[in-house]
Amino acid sequence: MTSAGGLTEQETCRAFVLPALSAAGWSKDQIREQYSINDGKLVVSPRRHRRERALIADYVLEYRDDVPLAVVEAKRTSVDVAAGIEQAKRYARRLGLPVAYATNGIEIWEIEIGANRHRVSSFPSPEELWQRYCGEKEITTGLERELILAPFDHRLRNNDLTPKRPRYYQRRAVNEALLAIARGQKRILLTLATGTGKTMVAFQLVSKLRESGWNGGEKPRVLYLADRNILVDQPKDDYFEPVFGDVVHKISGGAQRARQIFFALYQSLDSSREDEAALFSQYRPDYFHLIIVDECHRGSSAEESKWRGILDHFSEAVQLGLTATPIADSGRHTYGYFGEPVYEYSLKDGIEDGFLAPYRLRRVHLNVDMTGFKPEPGQLDTSGNPIPDRVYTQRHYEKALAIEERTEEVARYLTNYLTDTDRMAKTIVFCENNDHAHRMVAALNQANLDLVARYPDYVCRITDDDGKPGRELLDRFRRDDTDEPVIAVTSQMLTTGVDIPSARNIVIVRRINSMPQFKQIIGRGTRLCLDIDKGSFDIIDFVDATLLFNDPEFDGPPLRVINDRTDQQGELIEREELESPDGNAEEVAEPEADFQSGDGGILPADDDGTVITDEDRVDEIQSRGARRIYVNGVEVFVWNDMHYQLHPDGQSMRMVQYREYVHDRVLELKLSPTDLRTQWATAKSRNILRERLNSEEIGITEEDLLRKLDHPEADPIDLLINAAWELPLISRAERAHRVRREHDQFLKSFAPEAREVLDVLLDRFTEKGAIELEAGALRVPPFRQLGTVRQLAARFGGAPQMHEAIDDLAKRIFDVA
């Protein structure tokens, strides 16, 4: 390639890059220009979100449609070609490609991912690059090549009727699974984070297999297995039936053999009628060629599982496990059954790519959770029975003992939170058990009587006890165009497999020691719903479940954490790390508990005689079959706020008090206390400063200042100055008093009727704050009783004079130091 002058990047591409590719044999259809890889990470502030720039490759070279072989990153002729090398490598790694190219029109550099980079004289041909791709991927057989080259299915449609095309990681997952199938692997595992489209992967894989010669030219018979109706109905109704039509069938009641793609619940296949074998055994062992096991971490692969027999019966079929959270404990070893994942796409990956919603975290600690509850001598429960004398802690609550006020305080806090943010924001509350969920619904209804009067289903319980009415409520809750239900209270039912893109708040009031279950619960909020401007979500944690964020098994920190926890003197309490979770995500029968004192007692043992020392398991075992104690008359309250912020390294978290957070942000403004008061004094400059404080970079609101710094009598500007420089706080009442005393001549300079207006303004400032020092406040009581705005302005000689007088009064209010 010859030298050229300082062309733009676009001119370089037209003059040199495209001609060089064409000379190497690449057709226009094979050169994908401005190839979008992801959507761009969503960056969240306390009130809104924005997207970072998406990853877009200048060119992707495709052997056939949706079969990318290499990335080409182009720079203008005046730029060193090395400037595009790292960018090209990044894109190629994302797409799973073994080679990339960087060029400035003068030079071409070939980058072998994970190996060398070197200058080349020209681009390779499509056939040369395809052979290199096959060599890197160890594609050797005709079936492997056929499956990789088979087109992806674009017959599904988005809401706007455009084709629903698989994302880059979905294509990689499909192709890795197909290669494993072509190589004779019988047990295959794909791990993709909740909300990243496992159903799309299953659909595309089945479509490719149906168009291939994998099954000797016959359409393969496929069984899609899960343990909940919603997990089979949603993929069947939304993906498979719209494309494959009558060949799709849901097994229920009898063995149907006239179809090709079957959906079934374990429970249905394991059922039997009188004098008949279980339904699954009515199919011969080699009947199905492919079995897709959705949410495969939920127990069917465990040797002792009651449903393991179904998988064993169809052992000759290829079995593909789909999960977001594989389990690797000794009881249900997902890896042990399916093997290591052939492809993984994590929550962190999804957030980085902008396909999943990032989140903020608020930790809330109640006093009884911090200190425990010990009954008074002779204290009775709500049934009039003596409460066993012991200290009850968080691990006992709702299993052994339920404090009514604890549930009510959670409901009160959540109601206040929604009032401060959005009372119609879809919210899921995870309770300890169904009984706890029932009482939480009652408490939330009581706390939201105004909205419940308008929306009878504003709060609802959705548990396995609620049957068909609960499923109908769930169907309404999942939709993003419904006003109610708004708050769905559950225990286990919504932890997995339910798409609720509109969920903005995840509230955790159940203890979680399982990383898989924790990821599933967090996953209820990770789906984006940009149709309703949902680009992030909030987690409210009452039970320290989110300490699992600190576990090495978790893949990505929250953006912002708020922790409501101090001791009785307001001092920070040191936090202990949780032990590694045991990975047990299988639902456990909820204990009806009446804990007897275990202090000094005999510890229980496992079946093999091993003594159990874990306190949670000891409590659970000792409580089974006993009754739950209900207590009321206990004082329960929330301790004050703490925040966690991301460390500058972007990975770890550091804990700061809200006052410290405000201190750091205010100093970043590089304004003195006098500057701040001056800007706050007049309506125009106050609005500019308010917008700056509310910005994504600062994230400080007047509401948060008044609530979290707990001085509602002070003006927000004084709270800012106090937090930043520790200057004495002055209440609004004191400021108004000093103006009347020290600026008496200013007030007397106005006619009595004008001074009356200024006196009322001072009273309103004392009561409500600086927002009353604006002309808009003159349109509401008590000014309305004094006349219209025009009539009030006439008292000052006209509108300009009135505005000048109000601004002058405000300056004098904030001049008082």
CSV table of N, CA and C in Angstrom, one decimal, residues 233-327:
chain,number,residue,atom,x,y,z
A,233,ASP,N,-44.1,-22.5,29.6
A,233,ASP,CA,-45.1,-21.8,28.8
A,233,ASP,C,-44.5,-20.6,28.1
A,234,GLN,N,-43.7,-19.9,28.7
A,234,GLN,CA,-43.1,-18.7,28.1
A,234,GLN,C,-42.3,-19.0,26.9
A,235,PRO,N,-41.3,-19.9,26.9
A,235,PRO,CA,-40.6,-20.2,25.7
A,235,PRO,C,-41.4,-20.9,24.6
A,236,LYS,N,-42.4,-21.7,25.1
A,236,LYS,CA,-43.3,-22.3,24.1
A,236,LYS,C,-44.1,-21.3,23.3
A,237,ASP,N,-44.7,-20.4,24.1
A,237,ASP,CA,-45.7,-19.4,23.5
A,237,ASP,C,-45.0,-18.3,22.8
A,238,ASP,N,-43.8,-17.8,23.3
A,238,ASP,CA,-43.2,-16.7,22.8
A,238,ASP,C,-42.1,-16.9,21.7
A,239,TYR,N,-41.6,-18.2,21.7
A,239,TYR,CA,-40.5,-18.4,20.8
A,239,TYR,C,-40.8,-19.6,19.9
A,240,PHE,N,-41.1,-20.8,20.4
A,240,PHE,CA,-41.2,-21.9,19.6
A,240,PHE,C,-42.4,-22.0,18.7
A,241,GLU,N,-43.6,-21.8,19.3
A,241,GLU,CA,-44.9,-22.0,18.6
A,241,GLU,C,-45.0,-20.9,17.5
A,242,PRO,N,-44.6,-19.6,17.7
A,242,PRO,CA,-44.7,-18.7,16.6
A,242,PRO,C,-43.9,-19.1,15.3
A,243,VAL,N,-42.9,-19.8,15.5
A,243,VAL,CA,-42.0,-20.2,14.4
A,243,VAL,C,-42.3,-21.6,13.9
A,244,PHE,N,-42.4,-22.6,14.8
A,244,PHE,CA,-42.5,-24.0,14.4
A,244,PHE,C,-44.0,-24.5,14.4
A,245,GLY,N,-44.9,-23.7,14.9
A,245,GLY,CA,-46.3,-24.0,14.8
A,245,GLY,C,-46.7,-25.3,15.4
A,246,ASP,N,-47.4,-26.2,14.6
A,246,ASP,CA,-48.1,-27.4,15.1
A,246,ASP,C,-47.2,-28.5,15.6
A,247,VAL,N,-45.9,-28.4,15.2
A,247,VAL,CA,-45.0,-29.5,15.7
A,247,VAL,C,-44.6,-29.3,17.2
A,248,VAL,N,-45.1,-28.2,17.8
A,248,VAL,CA,-44.8,-27.9,19.2
A,248,VAL,C,-46.0,-28.5,20.0
A,249,HIS,N,-45.7,-29.1,21.2
A,249,HIS,CA,-46.7,-29.7,22.0
A,249,HIS,C,-46.3,-29.7,23.5
A,250,LYS,N,-47.2,-29.3,24.4
A,250,LYS,CA,-46.9,-29.4,25.8
A,250,LYS,C,-47.5,-30.7,26.3
A,251,ILE,N,-46.7,-31.6,26.9
A,251,ILE,CA,-47.1,-32.9,27.4
A,251,ILE,C,-47.9,-32.7,28.7
A,252,SER,N,-49.1,-33.2,28.7
A,252,SER,CA,-49.9,-33.1,29.9
A,252,SER,C,-51.0,-34.2,29.9
A,253,GLY,N,-50.9,-35.2,30.8
A,253,GLY,CA,-52.0,-36.2,30.9
A,253,GLY,C,-51.8,-37.4,30.1
A,254,GLY,N,-51.1,-37.4,29.0
A,254,GLY,CA,-50.9,-38.6,28.2
A,254,GLY,C,-49.7,-38.5,27.3
A,255,ALA,N,-49.2,-39.6,26.8
A,255,ALA,CA,-48.0,-39.6,26.0
A,255,ALA,C,-48.4,-39.3,24.5
A,256,GLN,N,-48.0,-38.2,24.1
A,256,GLN,CA,-48.3,-37.7,22.7
A,256,GLN,C,-47.0,-37.9,21.9
A,257,ARG,N,-47.1,-38.6,20.7
A,257,ARG,CA,-46.0,-38.9,19.9
A,257,ARG,C,-46.0,-38.3,18.5
A,258,ALA,N,-47.0,-37.5,18.2
A,258,ALA,CA,-47.2,-37.1,16.8
A,258,ALA,C,-46.6,-35.7,16.6
A,259,ARG,N,-45.7,-35.2,17.5
A,259,ARG,CA,-45.1,-33.9,17.3
A,259,ARG,C,-43.5,-34.1,17.3
A,260,GLN,N,-42.9,-32.9,17.3
A,260,GLN,CA,-41.4,-33.0,17.2
A,260,GLN,C,-40.7,-32.2,18.3
A,261,ILE,N,-41.4,-31.1,18.8
A,261,ILE,CA,-40.8,-30.3,19.9
A,261,ILE,C,-41.8,-30.3,21.1
A,262,PHE,N,-41.3,-30.9,22.1
A,262,PHE,CA,-42.2,-31.2,23.3
A,262,PHE,C,-41.7,-30.3,24.5
A,263,PHE,N,-42.7,-29.8,25.2
A,263,PHE,CA,-42.4,-29.1,26.5
A,263,PHE,C,-43.1,-29.9,27.6
A,264,ALA,N,-42.5,-29.9,28.7
A,264,ALA,CA,-43.1,-30.7,29.8
A,264,ALA,C,-42.5,-30.3,31.2
A,265,LEU,N,-43.3,-30.4,32.2
A,265,LEU,CA,-42.9,-30.3,33.6
A,265,LEU,C,-42.4,-31.6,34.1
A,266,TYR,N,-41.4,-31.6,34.9
A,266,TYR,CA,-41.0,-32.9,35.6
A,266,TYR,C,-42.2,-33.5,36.2
A,267,GLN,N,-43.0,-32.7,36.9
A,267,GLN,CA,-44.1,-33.2,37.6
A,267,GLN,C,-45.1,-34.0,36.7
A,268,SER,N,-45.3,-33.4,35.5
A,268,SER,CA,-46.2,-34.1,34.6
A,268,SER,C,-45.6,-35.4,34.1
A,269,LEU,N,-44.4,-35.4,33.8
A,269,LEU,CA,-43.7,-36.6,33.3
A,269,LEU,C,-43.6,-37.7,34.3
A,270,ASP,N,-43.6,-37.3,35.6
A,270,ASP,CA,-43.4,-38.2,36.7
A,270,ASP,C,-44.7,-38.7,37.2
A,271,SER,N,-45.8,-38.2,36.6
A,271,SER,CA,-47.2,-38.6,37.1
A,271,SER,C,-47.6,-40.0,36.5
A,272,SER,N,-48.5,-40.6,37.2
A,272,SER,CA,-49.0,-41.9,36.7
A,272,SER,C,-50.4,-42.1,37.1
A,273,ARG,N,-51.2,-42.9,36.3
A,273,ARG,CA,-52.5,-43.2,36.6
A,273,ARG,C,-52.5,-44.6,37.2
A,274,GLU,N,-53.7,-45.0,37.6
A,274,GLU,CA,-53.8,-46.3,38.3
A,274,GLU,C,-53.4,-47.4,37.2
A,275,ASP,N,-52.6,-48.3,37.7
A,275,ASP,CA,-52.1,-49.5,36.9
A,275,ASP,C,-51.3,-49.0,35.7
A,276,GLU,N,-50.7,-47.8,35.7
A,276,GLU,CA,-49.9,-47.3,34.6
A,276,GLU,C,-48.6,-46.8,35.2
A,277,ALA,N,-47.5,-47.0,34.4
A,277,ALA,CA,-46.2,-46.5,34.8
A,277,ALA,C,-46.2,-45.0,34.7
A,278,ALA,N,-45.1,-44.4,35.2
A,278,ALA,CA,-45.0,-43.0,35.1
A,278,ALA,C,-45.0,-42.6,33.7
A,279,LEU,N,-45.5,-41.4,33.4
A,279,LEU,CA,-45.7,-40.9,32.0
A,279,LEU,C,-44.4,-41.0,31.2
A,280,PHE,N,-43.2,-40.6,31.8
A,280,PHE,CA,-42.0,-40.5,31.1
A,280,PHE,C,-41.6,-41.9,30.6
A,281,SER,N,-41.9,-42.9,31.3
A,281,SER,CA,-41.5,-44.3,30.9
A,281,SER,C,-42.3,-44.8,29.8
A,282,GLN,N,-43.4,-44.1,29.4
A,282,GLN,CA,-44.2,-44.5,28.3
A,282,GLN,C,-43.6,-44.1,27.0
A,283,TYR,N,-42.5,-43.3,27.1
A,283,TYR,CA,-41.7,-43.0,25.9
A,283,TYR,C,-40.5,-43.9,25.9
A,284,ARG,N,-40.1,-44.5,24.8
A,284,ARG,CA,-38.9,-45.4,24.8
A,284,ARG,C,-37.7,-44.5,25.1
A,285,PRO,N,-36.6,-45.1,25.7
A,285,PRO,CA,-35.5,-44.3,26.1
A,285,PRO,C,-34.8,-43.5,25.0
A,286,ASP,N,-34.9,-44.0,23.8
A,286,ASP,CA,-34.2,-43.3,22.7
A,286,ASP,C,-35.2,-42.4,21.9
A,287,TYR,N,-36.4,-42.1,22.5
A,287,TYR,CA,-37.4,-41.4,21.7
A,287,TYR,C,-36.9,-39.9,21.4
A,288,PHE,N,-36.3,-39.3,22.4
A,288,PHE,CA,-35.9,-37.9,22.3
A,288,PHE,C,-34.4,-37.9,21.9
A,289,HIS,N,-34.1,-37.0,21.0
A,289,HIS,CA,-32.7,-36.8,20.5
A,289,HIS,C,-32.0,-35.7,21.3
A,290,LEU,N,-32.7,-34.7,21.7
A,290,LEU,CA,-32.2,-33.6,22.5
A,290,LEU,C,-33.1,-33.3,23.6
A,291,ILE,N,-32.6,-33.1,24.8
A,291,ILE,CA,-33.4,-32.7,26.0
A,291,ILE,C,-32.7,-31.4,26.5
A,292,ILE,N,-33.5,-30.3,26.6
A,292,ILE,CA,-33.1,-29.1,27.1
A,292,ILE,C,-33.6,-29.0,28.5
A,293,VAL,N,-32.7,-28.8,29.5
A,293,VAL,CA,-33.1,-28.8,30.9
A,293,VAL,C,-32.9,-27.3,31.4
A,294,ASP,N,-34.0,-26.6,31.4
A,294,ASP,CA,-34.0,-25.2,31.8
A,294,ASP,C,-33.8,-25.1,33.4
A,295,GLU,N,-33.1,-24.1,33.8
A,295,GLU,CA,-32.8,-23.9,35.2
A,295,GLU,C,-32.3,-25.2,35.8
A,296,CYS,N,-31.3,-25.8,35.2
A,296,CYS,CA,-30.9,-27.1,35.5
A,296,CYS,C,-30.2,-27.2,36.9
A,297,HIS,N,-30.0,-26.0,37.5
A,297,HIS,CA,-29.4,-26.0,38.9
A,297,HIS,C,-30.4,-26.4,39.9
A,298,ARG,N,-31.7,-26.5,39.6
A,298,ARG,CA,-32.7,-26.7,40.6
A,298,ARG,C,-32.9,-28.1,41.1
A,299,GLY,N,-32.0,-29.0,40.7
A,299,GLY,CA,-32.0,-30.3,41.4
A,299,GLY,C,-32.2,-31.5,40.6
A,300,SER,N,-32.7,-31.5,39.4
A,300,SER,CA,-32.9,-32.7,38.7
A,300,SER,C,-31.7,-33.5,38.4
A,301,SER,N,-30.5,-32.8,38.3
A,301,SER,CA,-29.3,-33.5,38.0
A,301,SER,C,-28.7,-34.2,39.3
A,302,ALA,N,-29.2,-33.9,40.4
A,302,ALA,CA,-28.7,-34.6,41.7
A,302,ALA,C,-29.1,-36.0,41.7
A,303,GLU,N,-28.1,-36.8,42.2
A,303,GLU,CA,-28.4,-38.3,42.2
A,303,GLU,C,-29.6,-38.7,43.0
A,304,GLU,N,-29.8,-37.9,44.1
A,304,GLU,CA,-30.9,-38.3,45.0
A,304,GLU,C,-32.2,-37.6,44.6
A,305,SER,N,-32.2,-36.8,43.5
A,305,SER,CA,-33.4,-36.0,43.1
A,305,SER,C,-34.5,-37.0,42.7
A,306,LYS,N,-35.7,-36.6,43.1
A,306,LYS,CA,-36.9,-37.5,42.7
A,306,LYS,C,-37.1,-37.4,41.2
A,307,TRP,N,-36.5,-36.4,40.5
A,307,TRP,CA,-36.7,-36.3,39.1
A,307,TRP,C,-35.5,-36.8,38.3
A,308,ARG,N,-34.5,-37.2,39.0
A,308,ARG,CA,-33.3,-37.7,38.3
A,308,ARG,C,-33.6,-38.9,37.4
A,309,GLY,N,-34.6,-39.7,37.8
A,309,GLY,CA,-35.0,-40.8,37.0
A,309,GLY,C,-35.4,-40.5,35.6
A,310,ILE,N,-36.0,-39.3,35.4
A,310,ILE,CA,-36.4,-38.9,34.0
A,310,ILE,C,-35.2,-38.7,33.2
A,311,LEU,N,-34.2,-38.0,33.7
A,311,LEU,CA,-32.9,-37.8,32.9
A,311,LEU,C,-32.2,-39.2,32.6
A,312,ASP,N,-32.2,-40.0,33.6
A,312,ASP,CA,-31.6,-41.3,33.5
A,312,ASP,C,-32.3,-42.2,32.4
A,313,HIS,N,-33.7,-42.1,32.4
A,313,HIS,CA,-34.4,-42.9,31.4
A,313,HIS,C,-34.1,-42.5,30.0
A,314,PHE,N,-33.8,-41.2,29.8
A,314,PHE,CA,-33.5,-40.7,28.5
A,314,PHE,C,-32.0,-40.4,28.3
A,315,SER,N,-31.2,-41.3,28.9
A,315,SER,CA,-29.8,-41.1,29.0
A,315,SER,C,-29.1,-41.1,27.6
A,316,GLU,N,-29.8,-41.7,26.6
A,316,GLU,CA,-29.2,-41.8,25.2
A,316,GLU,C,-29.3,-40.5,24.5
A,317,ALA,N,-30.2,-39.6,25.0
A,317,ALA,CA,-30.3,-38.3,24.3
A,317,ALA,C,-29.2,-37.3,24.7
A,318,VAL,N,-28.9,-36.4,23.9
A,318,VAL,CA,-28.1,-35.3,24.3
A,318,VAL,C,-28.8,-34.4,25.2
A,319,GLN,N,-28.2,-34.1,26.4
A,319,GLN,CA,-28.9,-33.3,27.4
A,319,GLN,C,-28.2,-32.0,27.6
A,320,LEU,N,-28.8,-30.9,27.3
A,320,LEU,CA,-28.3,-29.6,27.4
A,320,LEU,C,-28.8,-28.9,28.7
A,321,GLY,N,-28.0,-28.5,29.6
A,321,GLY,CA,-28.4,-27.8,30.8
A,321,GLY,C,-28.2,-26.3,30.6
A,322,LEU,N,-29.3,-25.5,30.9
A,322,LEU,CA,-29.2,-24.1,30.9
A,322,LEU,C,-29.4,-23.5,32.3
A,323,THR,N,-28.5,-22.6,32.7
A,323,THR,CA,-28.6,-22.1,34.0
A,323,THR,C,-27.9,-20.7,34.1
A,324,ALA,N,-28.3,-19.9,35.1
A,324,ALA,CA,-27.5,-18.7,35.4
A,324,ALA,C,-26.6,-19.0,36.6
A,325,THR,N,-26.9,-20.0,37.3
A,325,THR,CA,-26.3,-20.2,38.6
A,325,THR,C,-26.0,-21.7,38.9
A,326,PRO,N,-25.0,-22.3,38.3
A,326,PRO,CA,-24.7,-23.7,38.5
A,326,PRO,C,-24.3,-24.0,40.0
A,327,ILE,N,-24.7,-25.1,40.5
A,327,ILE,CA,-24.4,-25.5,41.8
A,327,ILE,C,-23.3,-26.5,41.9
